[in-house]
Short mmCIF file of C-alpha atoms in Angstrom, two decimals:
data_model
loop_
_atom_site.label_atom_id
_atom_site.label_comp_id
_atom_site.label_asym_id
_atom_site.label_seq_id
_atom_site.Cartn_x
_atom_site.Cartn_y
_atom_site.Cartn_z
CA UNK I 1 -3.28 -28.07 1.16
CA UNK I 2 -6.53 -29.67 0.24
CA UNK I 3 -6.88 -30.14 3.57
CA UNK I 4 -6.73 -27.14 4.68
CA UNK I 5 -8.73 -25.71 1.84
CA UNK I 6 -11.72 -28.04 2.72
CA UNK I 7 -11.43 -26.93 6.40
CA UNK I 8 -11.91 -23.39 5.41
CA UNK I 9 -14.96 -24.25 3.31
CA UNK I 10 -16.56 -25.79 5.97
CA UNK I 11 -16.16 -22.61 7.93
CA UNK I 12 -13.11 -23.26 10.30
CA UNK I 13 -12.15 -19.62 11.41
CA UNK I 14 -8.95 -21.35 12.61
CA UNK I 15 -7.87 -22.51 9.59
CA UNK I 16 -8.71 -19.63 7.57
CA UNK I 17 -6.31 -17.42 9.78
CA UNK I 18 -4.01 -20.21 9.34
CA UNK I 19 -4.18 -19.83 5.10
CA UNK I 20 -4.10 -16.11 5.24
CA UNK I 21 -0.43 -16.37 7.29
CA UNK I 22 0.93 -18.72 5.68
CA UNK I 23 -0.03 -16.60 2.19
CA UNK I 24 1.57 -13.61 3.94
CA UNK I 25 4.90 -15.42 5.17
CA UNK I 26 5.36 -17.05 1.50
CA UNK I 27 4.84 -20.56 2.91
CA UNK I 28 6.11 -22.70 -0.11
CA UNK I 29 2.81 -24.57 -1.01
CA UNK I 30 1.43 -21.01 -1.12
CA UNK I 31 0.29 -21.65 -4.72
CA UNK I 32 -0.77 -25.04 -3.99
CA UNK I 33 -3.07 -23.87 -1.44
CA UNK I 34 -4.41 -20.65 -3.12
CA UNK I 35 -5.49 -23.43 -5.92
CA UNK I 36 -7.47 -25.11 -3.88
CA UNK I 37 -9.44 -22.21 -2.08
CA UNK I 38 -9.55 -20.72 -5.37
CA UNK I 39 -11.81 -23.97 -6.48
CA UNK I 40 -14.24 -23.60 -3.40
CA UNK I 41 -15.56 -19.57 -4.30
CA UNK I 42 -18.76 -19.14 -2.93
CA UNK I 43 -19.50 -15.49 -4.72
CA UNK I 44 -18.87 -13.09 -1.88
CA UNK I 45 -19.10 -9.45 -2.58
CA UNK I 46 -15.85 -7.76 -2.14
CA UNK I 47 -16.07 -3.89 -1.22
CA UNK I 48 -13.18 -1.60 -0.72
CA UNK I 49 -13.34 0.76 1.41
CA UNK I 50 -10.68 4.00 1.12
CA UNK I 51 -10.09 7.32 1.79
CA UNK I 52 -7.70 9.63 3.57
CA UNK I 53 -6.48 8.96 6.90
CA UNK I 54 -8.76 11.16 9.55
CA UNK I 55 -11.61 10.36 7.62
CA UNK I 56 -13.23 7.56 10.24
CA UNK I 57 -12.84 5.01 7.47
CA UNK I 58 -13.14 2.21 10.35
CA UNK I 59 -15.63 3.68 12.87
CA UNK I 60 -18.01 3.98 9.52
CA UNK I 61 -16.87 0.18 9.05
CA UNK I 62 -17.83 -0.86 12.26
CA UNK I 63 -21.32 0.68 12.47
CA UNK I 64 -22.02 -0.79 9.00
CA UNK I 65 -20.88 -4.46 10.44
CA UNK I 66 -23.19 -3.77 13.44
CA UNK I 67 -26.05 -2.88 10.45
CA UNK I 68 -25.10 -6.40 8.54
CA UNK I 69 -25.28 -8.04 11.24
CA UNK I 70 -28.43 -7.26 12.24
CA UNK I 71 -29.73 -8.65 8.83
CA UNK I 72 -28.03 -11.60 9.37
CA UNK I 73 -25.26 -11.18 7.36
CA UNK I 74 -21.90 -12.54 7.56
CA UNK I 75 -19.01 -9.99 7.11
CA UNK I 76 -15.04 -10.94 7.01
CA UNK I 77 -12.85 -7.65 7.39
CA UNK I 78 -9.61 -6.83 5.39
CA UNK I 79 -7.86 -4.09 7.38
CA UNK I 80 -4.58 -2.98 5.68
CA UNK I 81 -2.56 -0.87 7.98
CA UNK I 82 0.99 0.21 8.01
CA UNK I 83 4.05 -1.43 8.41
CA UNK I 84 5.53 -1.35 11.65
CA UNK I 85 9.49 -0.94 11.25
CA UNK I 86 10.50 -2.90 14.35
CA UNK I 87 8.09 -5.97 14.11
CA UNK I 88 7.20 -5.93 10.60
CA UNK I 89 3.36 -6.16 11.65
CA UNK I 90 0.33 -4.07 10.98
CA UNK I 91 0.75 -0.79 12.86
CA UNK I 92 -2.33 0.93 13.86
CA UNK I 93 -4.31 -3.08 14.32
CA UNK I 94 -7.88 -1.56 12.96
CA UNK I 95 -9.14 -4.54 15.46
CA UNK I 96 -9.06 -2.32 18.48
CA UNK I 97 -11.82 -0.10 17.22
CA UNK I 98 -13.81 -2.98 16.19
CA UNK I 99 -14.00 -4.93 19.73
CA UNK I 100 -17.92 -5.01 20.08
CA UNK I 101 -17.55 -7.43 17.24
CA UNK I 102 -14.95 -9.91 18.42
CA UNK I 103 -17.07 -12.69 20.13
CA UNK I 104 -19.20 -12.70 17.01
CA UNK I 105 -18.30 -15.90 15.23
CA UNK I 106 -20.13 -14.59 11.90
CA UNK I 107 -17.39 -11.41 11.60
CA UNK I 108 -13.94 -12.32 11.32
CA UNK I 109 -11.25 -8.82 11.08
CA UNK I 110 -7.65 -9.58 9.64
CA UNK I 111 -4.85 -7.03 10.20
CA UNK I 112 -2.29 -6.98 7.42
CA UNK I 113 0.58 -5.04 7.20
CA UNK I 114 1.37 -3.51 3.79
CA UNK I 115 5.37 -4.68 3.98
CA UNK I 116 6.59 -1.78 1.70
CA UNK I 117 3.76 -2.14 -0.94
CA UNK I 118 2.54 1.72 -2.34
CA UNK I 119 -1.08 0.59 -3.35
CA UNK I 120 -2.86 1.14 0.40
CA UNK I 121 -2.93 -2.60 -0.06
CA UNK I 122 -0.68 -5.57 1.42
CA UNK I 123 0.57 -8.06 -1.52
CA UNK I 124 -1.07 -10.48 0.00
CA UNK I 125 -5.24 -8.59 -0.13
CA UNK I 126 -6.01 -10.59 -2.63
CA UNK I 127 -5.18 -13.89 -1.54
CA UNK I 128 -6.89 -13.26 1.86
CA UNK I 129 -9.82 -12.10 -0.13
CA UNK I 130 -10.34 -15.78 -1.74
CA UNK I 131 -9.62 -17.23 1.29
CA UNK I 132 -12.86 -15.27 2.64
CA UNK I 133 -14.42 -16.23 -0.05
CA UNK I 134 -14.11 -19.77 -0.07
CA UNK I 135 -15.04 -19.66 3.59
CA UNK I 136 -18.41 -18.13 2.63
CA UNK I 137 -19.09 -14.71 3.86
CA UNK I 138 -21.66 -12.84 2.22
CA UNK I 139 -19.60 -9.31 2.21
CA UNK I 140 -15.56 -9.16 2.42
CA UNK I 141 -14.81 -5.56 3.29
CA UNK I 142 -10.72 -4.11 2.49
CA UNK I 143 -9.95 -0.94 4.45
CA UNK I 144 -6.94 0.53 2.48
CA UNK I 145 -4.50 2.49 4.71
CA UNK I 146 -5.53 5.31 3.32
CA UNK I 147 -2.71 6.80 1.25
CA UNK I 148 -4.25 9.78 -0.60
CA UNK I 149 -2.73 9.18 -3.84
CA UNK I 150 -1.54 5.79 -4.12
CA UNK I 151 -5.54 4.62 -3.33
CA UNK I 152 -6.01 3.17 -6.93
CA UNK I 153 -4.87 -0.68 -6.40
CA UNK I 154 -8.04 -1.10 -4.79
CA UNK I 155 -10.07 -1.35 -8.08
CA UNK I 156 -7.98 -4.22 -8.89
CA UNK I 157 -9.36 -7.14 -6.20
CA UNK I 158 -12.84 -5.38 -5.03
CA UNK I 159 -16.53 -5.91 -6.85
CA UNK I 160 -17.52 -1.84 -5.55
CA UNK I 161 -14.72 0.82 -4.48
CA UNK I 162 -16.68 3.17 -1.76
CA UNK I 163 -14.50 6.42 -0.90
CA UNK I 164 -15.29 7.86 2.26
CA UNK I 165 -14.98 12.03 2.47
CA UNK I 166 -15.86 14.60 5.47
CA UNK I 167 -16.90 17.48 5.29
CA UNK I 168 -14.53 20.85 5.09
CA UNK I 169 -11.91 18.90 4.65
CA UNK I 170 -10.62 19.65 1.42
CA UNK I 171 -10.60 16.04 0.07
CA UNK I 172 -12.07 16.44 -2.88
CA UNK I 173 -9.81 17.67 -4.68
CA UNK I 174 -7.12 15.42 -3.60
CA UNK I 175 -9.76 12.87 -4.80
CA UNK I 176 -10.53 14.33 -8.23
CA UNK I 177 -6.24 15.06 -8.71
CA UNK I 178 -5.04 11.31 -7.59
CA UNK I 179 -7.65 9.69 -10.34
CA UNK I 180 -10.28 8.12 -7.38
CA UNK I 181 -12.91 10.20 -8.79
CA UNK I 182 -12.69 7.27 -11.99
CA UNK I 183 -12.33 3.95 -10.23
CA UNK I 184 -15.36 5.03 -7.18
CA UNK I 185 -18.77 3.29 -6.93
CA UNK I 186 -19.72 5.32 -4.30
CA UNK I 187 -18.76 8.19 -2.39
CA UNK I 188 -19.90 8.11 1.28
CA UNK I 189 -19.92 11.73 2.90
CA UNK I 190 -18.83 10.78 6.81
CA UNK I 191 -19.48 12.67 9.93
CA UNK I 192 -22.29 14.34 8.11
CA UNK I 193 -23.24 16.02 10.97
CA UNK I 194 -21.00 18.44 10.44
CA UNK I 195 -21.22 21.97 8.95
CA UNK I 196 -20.49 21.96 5.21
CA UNK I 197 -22.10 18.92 3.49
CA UNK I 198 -23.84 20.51 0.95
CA UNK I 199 -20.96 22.56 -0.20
CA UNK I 200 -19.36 18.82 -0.74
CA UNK I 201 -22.47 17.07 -2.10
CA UNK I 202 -22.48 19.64 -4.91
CA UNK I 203 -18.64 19.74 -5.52
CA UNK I 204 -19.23 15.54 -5.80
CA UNK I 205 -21.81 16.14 -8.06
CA UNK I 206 -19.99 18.69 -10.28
CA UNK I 207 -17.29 16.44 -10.12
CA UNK I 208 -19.62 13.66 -11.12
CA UNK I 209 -21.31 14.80 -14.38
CA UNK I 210 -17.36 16.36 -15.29
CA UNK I 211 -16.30 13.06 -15.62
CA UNK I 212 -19.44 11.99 -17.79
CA UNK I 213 -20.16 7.88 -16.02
CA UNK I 214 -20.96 5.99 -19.28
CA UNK I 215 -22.26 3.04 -17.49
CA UNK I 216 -22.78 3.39 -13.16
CA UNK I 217 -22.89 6.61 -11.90
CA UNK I 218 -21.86 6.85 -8.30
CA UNK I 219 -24.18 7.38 -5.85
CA UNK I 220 -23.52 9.84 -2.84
CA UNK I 221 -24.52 8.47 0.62
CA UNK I 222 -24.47 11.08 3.82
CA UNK I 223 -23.70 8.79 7.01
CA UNK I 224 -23.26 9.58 10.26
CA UNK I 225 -20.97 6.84 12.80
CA UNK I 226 -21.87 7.68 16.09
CA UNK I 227 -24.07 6.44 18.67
CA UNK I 228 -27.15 7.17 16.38
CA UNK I 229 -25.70 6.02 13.20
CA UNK I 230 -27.57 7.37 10.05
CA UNK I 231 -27.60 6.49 6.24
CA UNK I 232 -26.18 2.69 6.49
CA UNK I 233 -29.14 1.19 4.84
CA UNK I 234 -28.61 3.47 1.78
CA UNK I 235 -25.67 2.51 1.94
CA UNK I 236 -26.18 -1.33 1.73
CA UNK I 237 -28.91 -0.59 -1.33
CA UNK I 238 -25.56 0.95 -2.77
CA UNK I 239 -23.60 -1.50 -2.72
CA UNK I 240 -26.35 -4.20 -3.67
CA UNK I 241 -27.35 -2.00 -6.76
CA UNK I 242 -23.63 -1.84 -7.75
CA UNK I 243 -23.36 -5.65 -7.20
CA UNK I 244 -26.34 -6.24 -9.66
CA UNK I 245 -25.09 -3.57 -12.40
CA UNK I 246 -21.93 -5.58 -12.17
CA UNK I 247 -23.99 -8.87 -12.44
CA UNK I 248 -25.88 -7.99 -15.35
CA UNK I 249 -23.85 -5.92 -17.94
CA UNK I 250 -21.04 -6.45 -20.61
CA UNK I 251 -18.91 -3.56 -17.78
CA UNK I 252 -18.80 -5.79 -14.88
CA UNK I 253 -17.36 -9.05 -17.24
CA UNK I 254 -14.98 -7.18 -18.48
CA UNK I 255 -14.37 -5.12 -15.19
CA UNK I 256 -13.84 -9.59 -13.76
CA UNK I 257 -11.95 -10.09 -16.87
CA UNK I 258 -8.98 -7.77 -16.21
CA UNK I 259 -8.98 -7.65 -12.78
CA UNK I 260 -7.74 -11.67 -13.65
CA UNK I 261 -5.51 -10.21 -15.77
CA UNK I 262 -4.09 -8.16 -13.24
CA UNK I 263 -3.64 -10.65 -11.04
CA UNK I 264 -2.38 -13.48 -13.62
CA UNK I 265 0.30 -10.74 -14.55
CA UNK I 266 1.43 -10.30 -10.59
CA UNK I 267 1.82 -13.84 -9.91
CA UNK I 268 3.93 -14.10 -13.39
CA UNK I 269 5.81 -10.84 -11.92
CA UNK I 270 6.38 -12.32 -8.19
CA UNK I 271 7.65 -15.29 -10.12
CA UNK I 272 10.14 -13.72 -12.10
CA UNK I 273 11.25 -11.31 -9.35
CA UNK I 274 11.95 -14.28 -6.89
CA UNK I 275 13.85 -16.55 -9.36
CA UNK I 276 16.12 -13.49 -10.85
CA UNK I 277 16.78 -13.13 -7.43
CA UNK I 278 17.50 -16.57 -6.44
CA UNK I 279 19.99 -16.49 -9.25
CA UNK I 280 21.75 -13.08 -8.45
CA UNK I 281 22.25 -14.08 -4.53
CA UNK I 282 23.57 -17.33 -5.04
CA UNK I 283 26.51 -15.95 -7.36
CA UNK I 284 28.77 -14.42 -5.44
CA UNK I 285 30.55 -13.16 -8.89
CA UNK I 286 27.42 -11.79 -9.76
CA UNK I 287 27.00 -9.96 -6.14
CA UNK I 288 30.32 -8.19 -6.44
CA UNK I 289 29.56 -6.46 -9.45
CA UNK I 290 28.24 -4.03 -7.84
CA UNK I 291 31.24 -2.67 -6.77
CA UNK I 292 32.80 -1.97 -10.48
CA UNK I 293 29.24 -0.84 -12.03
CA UNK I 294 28.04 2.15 -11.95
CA UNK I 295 25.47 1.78 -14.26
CA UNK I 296 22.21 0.03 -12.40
CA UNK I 297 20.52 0.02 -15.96
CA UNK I 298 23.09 -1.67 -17.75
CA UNK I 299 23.39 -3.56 -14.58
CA UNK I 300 19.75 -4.96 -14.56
CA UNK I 301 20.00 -5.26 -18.20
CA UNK I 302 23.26 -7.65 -17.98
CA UNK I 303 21.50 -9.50 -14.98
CA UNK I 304 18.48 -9.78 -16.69
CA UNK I 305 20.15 -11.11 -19.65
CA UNK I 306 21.84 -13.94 -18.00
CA UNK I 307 18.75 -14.68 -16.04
CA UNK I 308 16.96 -15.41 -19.42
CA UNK I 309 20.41 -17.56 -20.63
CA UNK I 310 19.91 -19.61 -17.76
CA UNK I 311 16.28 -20.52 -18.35
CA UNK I 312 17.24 -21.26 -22.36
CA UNK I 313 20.02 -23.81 -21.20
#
């Protein structure tokens, strides 16, 4: 795994696709190998990007890697699509509308399917996101699927959340109900070439001071993603000015600080899940309790119980 690790940190794009699948199929040196990326972090800046599907989420990604690019930056794409049911792979493959990009050895774009999880995010983001990292790219973009209301996971393994709205499309207060409104950096109005951005510039706003920011406000940015592409620099100056609040206050150590937290609690919860598991399918007594219970709390609780008796003996 060291191995590996060191091949990714001298930029090998091969092995870094290599560490990302074998993170997604639960290779069994998984942790072994996250350890050792985890000790070659280079200080990439991780930006989600979410929103509801429609809202051009990865045509605005793709003109802002064409923008990066052209100041030299390096840029390593998260896409999170869903799960197909026959092949158990990424569904829509956010990689087709990206193909300008593919010969460019400084962008590398990931599929990942989110394999039942409810957070627009696969289980394995996270670990891909270190990977990234270790690898070196100055910006590590996530596109969430784009869930409406299960959007908030993102906050949990990005540096800046950027939600991307359109115009008259009633968003905003699907944005404002589902709790986004709290956990955004940055709200980029898309297709702003259309009729009606001022009516959602000042509902943002409104929506803005209502929640009272104590420490980053979020900015608004008006882009357009066509073949004149507008407001991507502001955008960039967004995301850098985020990226130094973050740097440089007592929020954005303590915004690090649980996000670890988060993540120390998911490994410990994978952990658990897989060995109760373990222990429930390997006893067929246990299995065929189903049949005379009726009860899945007292169920979980009895399993649960013996799982715990196990680890004491």
């Amino acid at each position: 795994m060291e191995q590996l690790a060191e091949r990714i940190a001298k930029q090998d794009q091969r092995a870094l696709a290599r560490a990302i699948t074998m993170v997604e199929n639960d290779h069994p040196e998984k942790l072994a190998l996250l350890s050792a990326i985890n000790q070659r972090k280079q200080g990439s800046h991780y930006v989600g990007i979410t929103g509801s599907p429609g809202a051009g989420k990865s045509s605005l990604l793709d003109h802002l890697v064409t923008h990066l690019r052209e100041q030299d930056k390096t840029v390593a794409i998260i896409a999170v699509d869903p799960t197909s049911p026959f092949s158990g792979g990424a569904l829509l493959g956010d990689r087709v509308r990206m193909h300008k990009h593919f010969t460019d050895e400084n962008v590398f774009i990931r599929s990942m399917a989110t394999r039942g999880s409810l957070g627009g995010l696969a289980r394995a983001t996270k670990d891909a996101i270190r990977a990234c990292d270790a690898y070196g790219f100055d910006y590590i973009f996530v596109e969430t699927v784009g869930v409406g209301q299960s959007e908030l996971d993102i906050m949990k393994v990005v540096d800046t959340t950027a939600v991307v709205l359109t115009p008259n499309s009633g968003d905003v207060m699907q944005v404002f109900k589902a709790g986004i409104m709290e956990i955004a950096d940055l709200f980029i109005i898309n297709k702003a070439d259309l009729p009606g951005v001022r009516q959602l510039k000042n509902q943002l706003y409104d929506m803005i001071h209502m929640v009272g920011y104590e420490q980053f406000e979020p900015r608004v940015i008006e882009a357009v993603s066509t073949n004149e592409p507008q407001g991507f620099d502001k955008m960039v100056r967004a995301f850098e000015q985020h990226r130094d609040h973050l740097l440089n206050s007592e929020a954005g150590i303590q915004k690090r600080q649980e996000q670890l937290k988060h993540e120390v609690y998911d490994l410990i919860h994978d952990a658990v899940y897989k060995d109760v598991i373990q222990m429930i399918e390997k006893d067929e007594s246990l299995i065929q309790e189903l049949n005379s219970v009726t009860d899945p709390y007292q169920l979980a609780d009895q399993w649960l119980r013996a799982w715990k008796g196990a680890g004491d003996g």
